[in-house]
PDB file of C-alpha atoms in Angstrom:
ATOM      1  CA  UNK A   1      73.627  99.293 106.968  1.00 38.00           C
ATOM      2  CA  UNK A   2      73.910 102.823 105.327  1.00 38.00           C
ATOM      3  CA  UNK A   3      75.494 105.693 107.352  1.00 44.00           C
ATOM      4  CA  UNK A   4      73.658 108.961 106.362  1.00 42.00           C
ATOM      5  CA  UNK A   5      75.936 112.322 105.054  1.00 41.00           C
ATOM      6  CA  UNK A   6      74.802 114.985 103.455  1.00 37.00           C
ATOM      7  CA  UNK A   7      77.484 117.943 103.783  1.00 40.00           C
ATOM      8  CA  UNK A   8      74.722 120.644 101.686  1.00 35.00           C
ATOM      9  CA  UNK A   9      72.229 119.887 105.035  1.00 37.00           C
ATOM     10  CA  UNK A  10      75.214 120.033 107.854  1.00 40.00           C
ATOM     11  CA  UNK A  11      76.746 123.190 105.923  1.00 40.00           C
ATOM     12  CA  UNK A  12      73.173 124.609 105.543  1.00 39.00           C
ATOM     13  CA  UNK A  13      72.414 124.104 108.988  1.00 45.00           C
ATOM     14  CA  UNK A  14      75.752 125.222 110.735  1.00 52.00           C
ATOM     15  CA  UNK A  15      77.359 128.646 112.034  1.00 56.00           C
ATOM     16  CA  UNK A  16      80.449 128.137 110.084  1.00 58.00           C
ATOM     17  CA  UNK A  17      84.579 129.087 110.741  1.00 73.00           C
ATOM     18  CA  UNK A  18      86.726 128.812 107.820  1.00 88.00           C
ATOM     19  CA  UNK A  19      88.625 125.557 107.128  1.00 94.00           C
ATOM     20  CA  UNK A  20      91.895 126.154 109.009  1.00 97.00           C
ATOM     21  CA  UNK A  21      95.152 124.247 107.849  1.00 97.00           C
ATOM     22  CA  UNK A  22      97.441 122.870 110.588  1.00 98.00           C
ATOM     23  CA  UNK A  23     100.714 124.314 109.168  1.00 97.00           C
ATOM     24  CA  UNK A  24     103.412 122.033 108.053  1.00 97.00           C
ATOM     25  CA  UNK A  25     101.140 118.927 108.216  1.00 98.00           C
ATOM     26  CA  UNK A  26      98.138 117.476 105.911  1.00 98.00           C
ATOM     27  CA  UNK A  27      95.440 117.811 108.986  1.00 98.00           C
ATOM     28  CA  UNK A  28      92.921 120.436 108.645  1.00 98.00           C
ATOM     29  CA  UNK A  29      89.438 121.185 110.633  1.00 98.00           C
ATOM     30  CA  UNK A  30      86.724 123.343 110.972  1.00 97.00           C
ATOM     31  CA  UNK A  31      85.089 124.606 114.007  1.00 97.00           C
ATOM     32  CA  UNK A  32      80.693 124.531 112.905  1.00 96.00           C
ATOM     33  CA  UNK A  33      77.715 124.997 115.609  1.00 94.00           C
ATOM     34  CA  UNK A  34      73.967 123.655 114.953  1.00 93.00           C
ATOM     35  CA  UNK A  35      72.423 127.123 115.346  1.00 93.00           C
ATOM     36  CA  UNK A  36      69.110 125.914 116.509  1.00 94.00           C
ATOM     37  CA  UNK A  37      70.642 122.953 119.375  1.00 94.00           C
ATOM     38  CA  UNK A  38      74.119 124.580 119.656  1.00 94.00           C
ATOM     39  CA  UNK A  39      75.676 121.045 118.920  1.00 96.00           C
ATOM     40  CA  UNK A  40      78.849 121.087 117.775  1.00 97.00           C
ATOM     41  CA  UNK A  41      78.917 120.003 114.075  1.00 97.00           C
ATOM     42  CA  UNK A  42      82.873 120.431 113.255  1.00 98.00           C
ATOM     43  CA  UNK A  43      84.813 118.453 111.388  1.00 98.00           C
ATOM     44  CA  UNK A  44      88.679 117.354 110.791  1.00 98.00           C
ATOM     45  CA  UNK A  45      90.155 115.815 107.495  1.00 98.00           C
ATOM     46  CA  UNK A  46      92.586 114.146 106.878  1.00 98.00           C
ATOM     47  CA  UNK A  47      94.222 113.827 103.455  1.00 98.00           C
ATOM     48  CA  UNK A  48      96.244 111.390 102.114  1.00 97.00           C
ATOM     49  CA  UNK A  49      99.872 111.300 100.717  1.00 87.00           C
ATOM     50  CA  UNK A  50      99.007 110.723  97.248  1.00 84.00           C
ATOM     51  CA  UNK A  51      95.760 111.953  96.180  1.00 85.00           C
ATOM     52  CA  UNK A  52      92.337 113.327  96.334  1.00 93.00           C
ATOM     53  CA  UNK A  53      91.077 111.271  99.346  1.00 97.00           C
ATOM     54  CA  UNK A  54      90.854 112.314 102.584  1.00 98.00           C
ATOM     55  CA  UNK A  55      89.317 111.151 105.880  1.00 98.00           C
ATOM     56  CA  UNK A  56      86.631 113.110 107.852  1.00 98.00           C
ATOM     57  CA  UNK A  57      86.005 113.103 111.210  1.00 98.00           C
ATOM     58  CA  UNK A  58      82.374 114.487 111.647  1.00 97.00           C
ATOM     59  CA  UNK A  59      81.382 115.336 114.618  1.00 97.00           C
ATOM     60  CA  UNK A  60      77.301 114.285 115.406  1.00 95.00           C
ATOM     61  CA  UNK A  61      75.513 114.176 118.996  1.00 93.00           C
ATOM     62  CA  UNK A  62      78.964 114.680 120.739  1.00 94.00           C
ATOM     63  CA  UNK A  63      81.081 111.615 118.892  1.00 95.00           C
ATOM     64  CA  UNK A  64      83.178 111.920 115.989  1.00 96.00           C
ATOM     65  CA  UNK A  65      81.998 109.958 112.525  1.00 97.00           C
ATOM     66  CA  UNK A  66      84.635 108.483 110.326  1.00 98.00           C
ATOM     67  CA  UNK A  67      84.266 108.608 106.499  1.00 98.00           C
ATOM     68  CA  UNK A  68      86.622 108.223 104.052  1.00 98.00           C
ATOM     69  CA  UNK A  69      86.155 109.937 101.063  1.00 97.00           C
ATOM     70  CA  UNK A  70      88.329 109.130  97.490  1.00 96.00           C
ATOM     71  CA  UNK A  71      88.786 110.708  94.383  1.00 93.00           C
ATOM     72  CA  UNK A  72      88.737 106.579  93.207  1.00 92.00           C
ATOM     73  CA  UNK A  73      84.862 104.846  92.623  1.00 93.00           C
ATOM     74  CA  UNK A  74      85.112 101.998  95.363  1.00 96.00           C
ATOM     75  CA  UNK A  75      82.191 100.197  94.141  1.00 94.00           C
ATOM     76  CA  UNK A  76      79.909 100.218  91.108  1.00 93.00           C
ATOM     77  CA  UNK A  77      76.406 101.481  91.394  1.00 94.00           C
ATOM     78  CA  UNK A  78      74.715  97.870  90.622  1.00 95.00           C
ATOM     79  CA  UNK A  79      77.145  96.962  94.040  1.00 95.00           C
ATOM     80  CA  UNK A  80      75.806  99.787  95.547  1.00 95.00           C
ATOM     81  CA  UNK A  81      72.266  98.614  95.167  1.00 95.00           C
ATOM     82  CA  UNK A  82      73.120  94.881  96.091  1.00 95.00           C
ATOM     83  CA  UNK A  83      74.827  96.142  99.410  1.00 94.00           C
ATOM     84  CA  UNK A  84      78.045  94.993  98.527  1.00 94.00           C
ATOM     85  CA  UNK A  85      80.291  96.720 100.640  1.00 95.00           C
ATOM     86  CA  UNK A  86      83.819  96.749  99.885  1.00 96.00           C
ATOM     87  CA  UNK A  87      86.176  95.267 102.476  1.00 95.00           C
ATOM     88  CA  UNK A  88      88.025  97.994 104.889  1.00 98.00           C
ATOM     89  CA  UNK A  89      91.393  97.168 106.556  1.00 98.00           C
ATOM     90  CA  UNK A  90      94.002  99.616 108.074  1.00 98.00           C
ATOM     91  CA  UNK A  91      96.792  99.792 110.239  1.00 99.00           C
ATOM     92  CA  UNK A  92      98.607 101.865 113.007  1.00 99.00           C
ATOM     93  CA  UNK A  93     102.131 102.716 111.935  1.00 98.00           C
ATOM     94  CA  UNK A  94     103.992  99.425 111.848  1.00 98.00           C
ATOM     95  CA  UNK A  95     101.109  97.430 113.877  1.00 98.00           C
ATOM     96  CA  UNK A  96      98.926  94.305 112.986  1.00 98.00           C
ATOM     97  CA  UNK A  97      96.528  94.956 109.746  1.00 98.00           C
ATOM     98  CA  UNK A  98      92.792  95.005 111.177  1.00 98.00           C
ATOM     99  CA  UNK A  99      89.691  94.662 109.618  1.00 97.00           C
ATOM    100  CA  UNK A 100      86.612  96.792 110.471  1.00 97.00           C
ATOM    101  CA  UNK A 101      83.158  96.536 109.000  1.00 95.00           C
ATOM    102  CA  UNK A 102      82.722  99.334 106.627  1.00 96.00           C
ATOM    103  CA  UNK A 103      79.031 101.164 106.080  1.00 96.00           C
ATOM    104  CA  UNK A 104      77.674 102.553 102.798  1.00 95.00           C
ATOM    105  CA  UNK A 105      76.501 106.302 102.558  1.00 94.00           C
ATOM    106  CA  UNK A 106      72.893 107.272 101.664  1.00 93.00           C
ATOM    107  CA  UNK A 107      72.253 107.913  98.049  1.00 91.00           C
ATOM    108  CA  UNK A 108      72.266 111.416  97.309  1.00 88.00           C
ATOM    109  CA  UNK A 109      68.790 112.451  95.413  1.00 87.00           C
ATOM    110  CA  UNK A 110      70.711 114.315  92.635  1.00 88.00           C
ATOM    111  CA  UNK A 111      71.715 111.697  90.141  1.00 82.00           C
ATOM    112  CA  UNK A 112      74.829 113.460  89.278  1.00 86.00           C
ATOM    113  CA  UNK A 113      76.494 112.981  92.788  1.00 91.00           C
ATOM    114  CA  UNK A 114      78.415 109.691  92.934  1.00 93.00           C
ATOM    115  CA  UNK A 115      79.735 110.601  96.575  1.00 93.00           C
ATOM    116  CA  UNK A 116      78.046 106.777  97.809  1.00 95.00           C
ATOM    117  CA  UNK A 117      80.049 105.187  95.189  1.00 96.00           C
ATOM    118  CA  UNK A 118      83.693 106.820  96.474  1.00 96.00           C
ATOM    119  CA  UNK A 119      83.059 107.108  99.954  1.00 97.00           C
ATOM    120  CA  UNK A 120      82.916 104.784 103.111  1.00 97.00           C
ATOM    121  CA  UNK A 121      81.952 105.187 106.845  1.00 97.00           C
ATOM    122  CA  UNK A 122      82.170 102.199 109.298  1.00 96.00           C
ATOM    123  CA  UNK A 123      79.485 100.250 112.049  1.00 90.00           C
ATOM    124  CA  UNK A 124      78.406 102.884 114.366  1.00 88.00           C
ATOM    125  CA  UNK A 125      80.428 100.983 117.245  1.00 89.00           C
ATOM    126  CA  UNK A 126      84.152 100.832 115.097  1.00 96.00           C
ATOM    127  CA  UNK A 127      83.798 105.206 114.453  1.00 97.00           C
ATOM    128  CA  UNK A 128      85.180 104.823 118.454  1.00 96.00           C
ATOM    129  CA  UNK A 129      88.049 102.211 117.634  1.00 97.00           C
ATOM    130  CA  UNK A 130      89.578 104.503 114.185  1.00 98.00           C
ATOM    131  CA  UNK A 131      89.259 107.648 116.289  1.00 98.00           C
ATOM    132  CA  UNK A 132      92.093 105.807 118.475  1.00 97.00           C
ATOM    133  CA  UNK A 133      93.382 104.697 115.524  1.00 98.00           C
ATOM    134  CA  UNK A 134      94.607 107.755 114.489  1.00 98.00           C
ATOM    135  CA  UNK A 135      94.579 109.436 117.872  1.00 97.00           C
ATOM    136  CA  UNK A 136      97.186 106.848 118.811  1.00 97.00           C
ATOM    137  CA  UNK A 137      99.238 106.244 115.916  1.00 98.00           C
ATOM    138  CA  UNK A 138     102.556 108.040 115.600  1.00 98.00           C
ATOM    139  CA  UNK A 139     102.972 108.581 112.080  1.00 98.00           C
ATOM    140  CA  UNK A 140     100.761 107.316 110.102  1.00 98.00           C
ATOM    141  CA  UNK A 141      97.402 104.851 109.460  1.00 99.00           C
ATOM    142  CA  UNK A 142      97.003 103.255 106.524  1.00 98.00           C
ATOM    143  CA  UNK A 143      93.832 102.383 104.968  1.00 98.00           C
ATOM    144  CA  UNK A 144      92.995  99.524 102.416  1.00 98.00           C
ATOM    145  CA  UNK A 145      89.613  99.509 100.534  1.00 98.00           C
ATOM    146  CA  UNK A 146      89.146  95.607  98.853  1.00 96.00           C
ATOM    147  CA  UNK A 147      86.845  95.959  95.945  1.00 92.00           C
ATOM    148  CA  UNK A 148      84.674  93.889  94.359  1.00 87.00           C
ATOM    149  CA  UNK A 149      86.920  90.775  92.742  1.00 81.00           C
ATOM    150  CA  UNK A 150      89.772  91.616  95.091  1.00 81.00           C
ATOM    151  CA  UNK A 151      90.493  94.881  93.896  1.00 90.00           C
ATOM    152  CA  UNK A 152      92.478  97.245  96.276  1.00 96.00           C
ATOM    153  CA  UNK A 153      93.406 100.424  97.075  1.00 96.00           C
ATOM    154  CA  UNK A 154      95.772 101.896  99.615  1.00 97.00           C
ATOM    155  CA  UNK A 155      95.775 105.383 100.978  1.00 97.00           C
ATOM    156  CA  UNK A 156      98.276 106.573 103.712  1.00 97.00           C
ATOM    157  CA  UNK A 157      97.470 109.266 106.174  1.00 98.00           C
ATOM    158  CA  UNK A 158      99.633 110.887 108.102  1.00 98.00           C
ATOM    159  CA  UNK A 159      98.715 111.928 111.335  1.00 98.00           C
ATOM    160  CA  UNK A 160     100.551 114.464 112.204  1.00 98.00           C
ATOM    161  CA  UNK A 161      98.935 117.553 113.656  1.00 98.00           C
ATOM    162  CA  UNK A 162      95.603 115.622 114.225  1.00 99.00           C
ATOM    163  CA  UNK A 163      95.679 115.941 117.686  1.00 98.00           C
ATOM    164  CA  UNK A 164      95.713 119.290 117.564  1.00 98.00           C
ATOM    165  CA  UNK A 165      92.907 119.203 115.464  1.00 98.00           C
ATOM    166  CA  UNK A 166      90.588 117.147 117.783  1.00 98.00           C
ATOM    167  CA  UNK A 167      91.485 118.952 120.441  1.00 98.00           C
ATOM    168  CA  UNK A 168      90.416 122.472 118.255  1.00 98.00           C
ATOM    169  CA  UNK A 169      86.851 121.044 117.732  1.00 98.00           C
ATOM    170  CA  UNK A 170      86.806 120.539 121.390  1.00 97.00           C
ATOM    171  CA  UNK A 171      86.860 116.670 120.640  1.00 97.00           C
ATOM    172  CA  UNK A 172      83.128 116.927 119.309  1.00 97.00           C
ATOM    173  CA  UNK A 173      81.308 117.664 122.358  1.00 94.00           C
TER     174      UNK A 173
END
């Protein structure tokens, strides 16, 4: 199943705020209205300790969309056009590891863009369970991307200030 972004059509589409910074903490959002439906079109990220990944939260008809985005390629693009999705794990401060289905994005058009090669969303029905992920963790969720031959990456996200942030965008609705 592929999960469709495309960030030029949302940003082309939106009344726009300016990304605001939570101060002293590695959450940002910002606050974007459909001008034609008035649906709120915001969005918080999340970025990790380490490098240039980051989650999104995206908000689209009143729920917010995970994606994870990484400055890493997660999968090739001949696994990309064999729909082999790289495994997706994370965990809740010191809680039990969990797996959740991850979701490929749509191919951009311009051949240039590798954004479906480093990013991931999830199922439609597990965007619900990592919003509580992060709503509910203390400190920190962890997320590990299993590549093709066991290959893995781990990105840490601390979640400070990301209540704030949800609660900014008016929790998408």
């Amino acid at each position: 199943m592929r999960r469709f972004l495309s960030l030029l059509a949302l940003s082309t589409l939106s009344f726009s705020a300016a990304e605001v910074a939570i101060p002293n903490t590695k959450v940002s959002y910002q606050v974007t209205q459909d001008p034609i439906t008035d649906r709120n079109t915001s969005s918080i990220y999340l970025d990790e300790n380490s490098s240039d990944t980051y989650v999104e939260f995206l908000c689209s008809k009143g729920v917010p969309v995970f994606y994870l985005h990484t400055a890493s390629l997660l999968l090739t693009q001949d696994e990309y056009d064999q729909d082999k999705i790289p495994a997706l794990a994370y965990r809740v401060d010191s809680q039990q590891v969990r797996v959740v289905p991850a979701a490929l994005l749509e191919e951009s058009e311009d051949p240039e863009d590798e954004t479906h090669l480093r990013s991931l969303a999830v199922t439609d029905k597990n965007d619900a369970l990592l919003l509580n992920a992060f709503r509910n963790a203390q400190t920190r969720v962890a997320l590990r991307v299993t590549r093709s031959g066991g290959r893995e990456l781990t990105y840490t996200f601390p979640v400070k200030g990301f209540a704030q942030a949800l609660k900014a965008v008016k929790n998408c609705k």
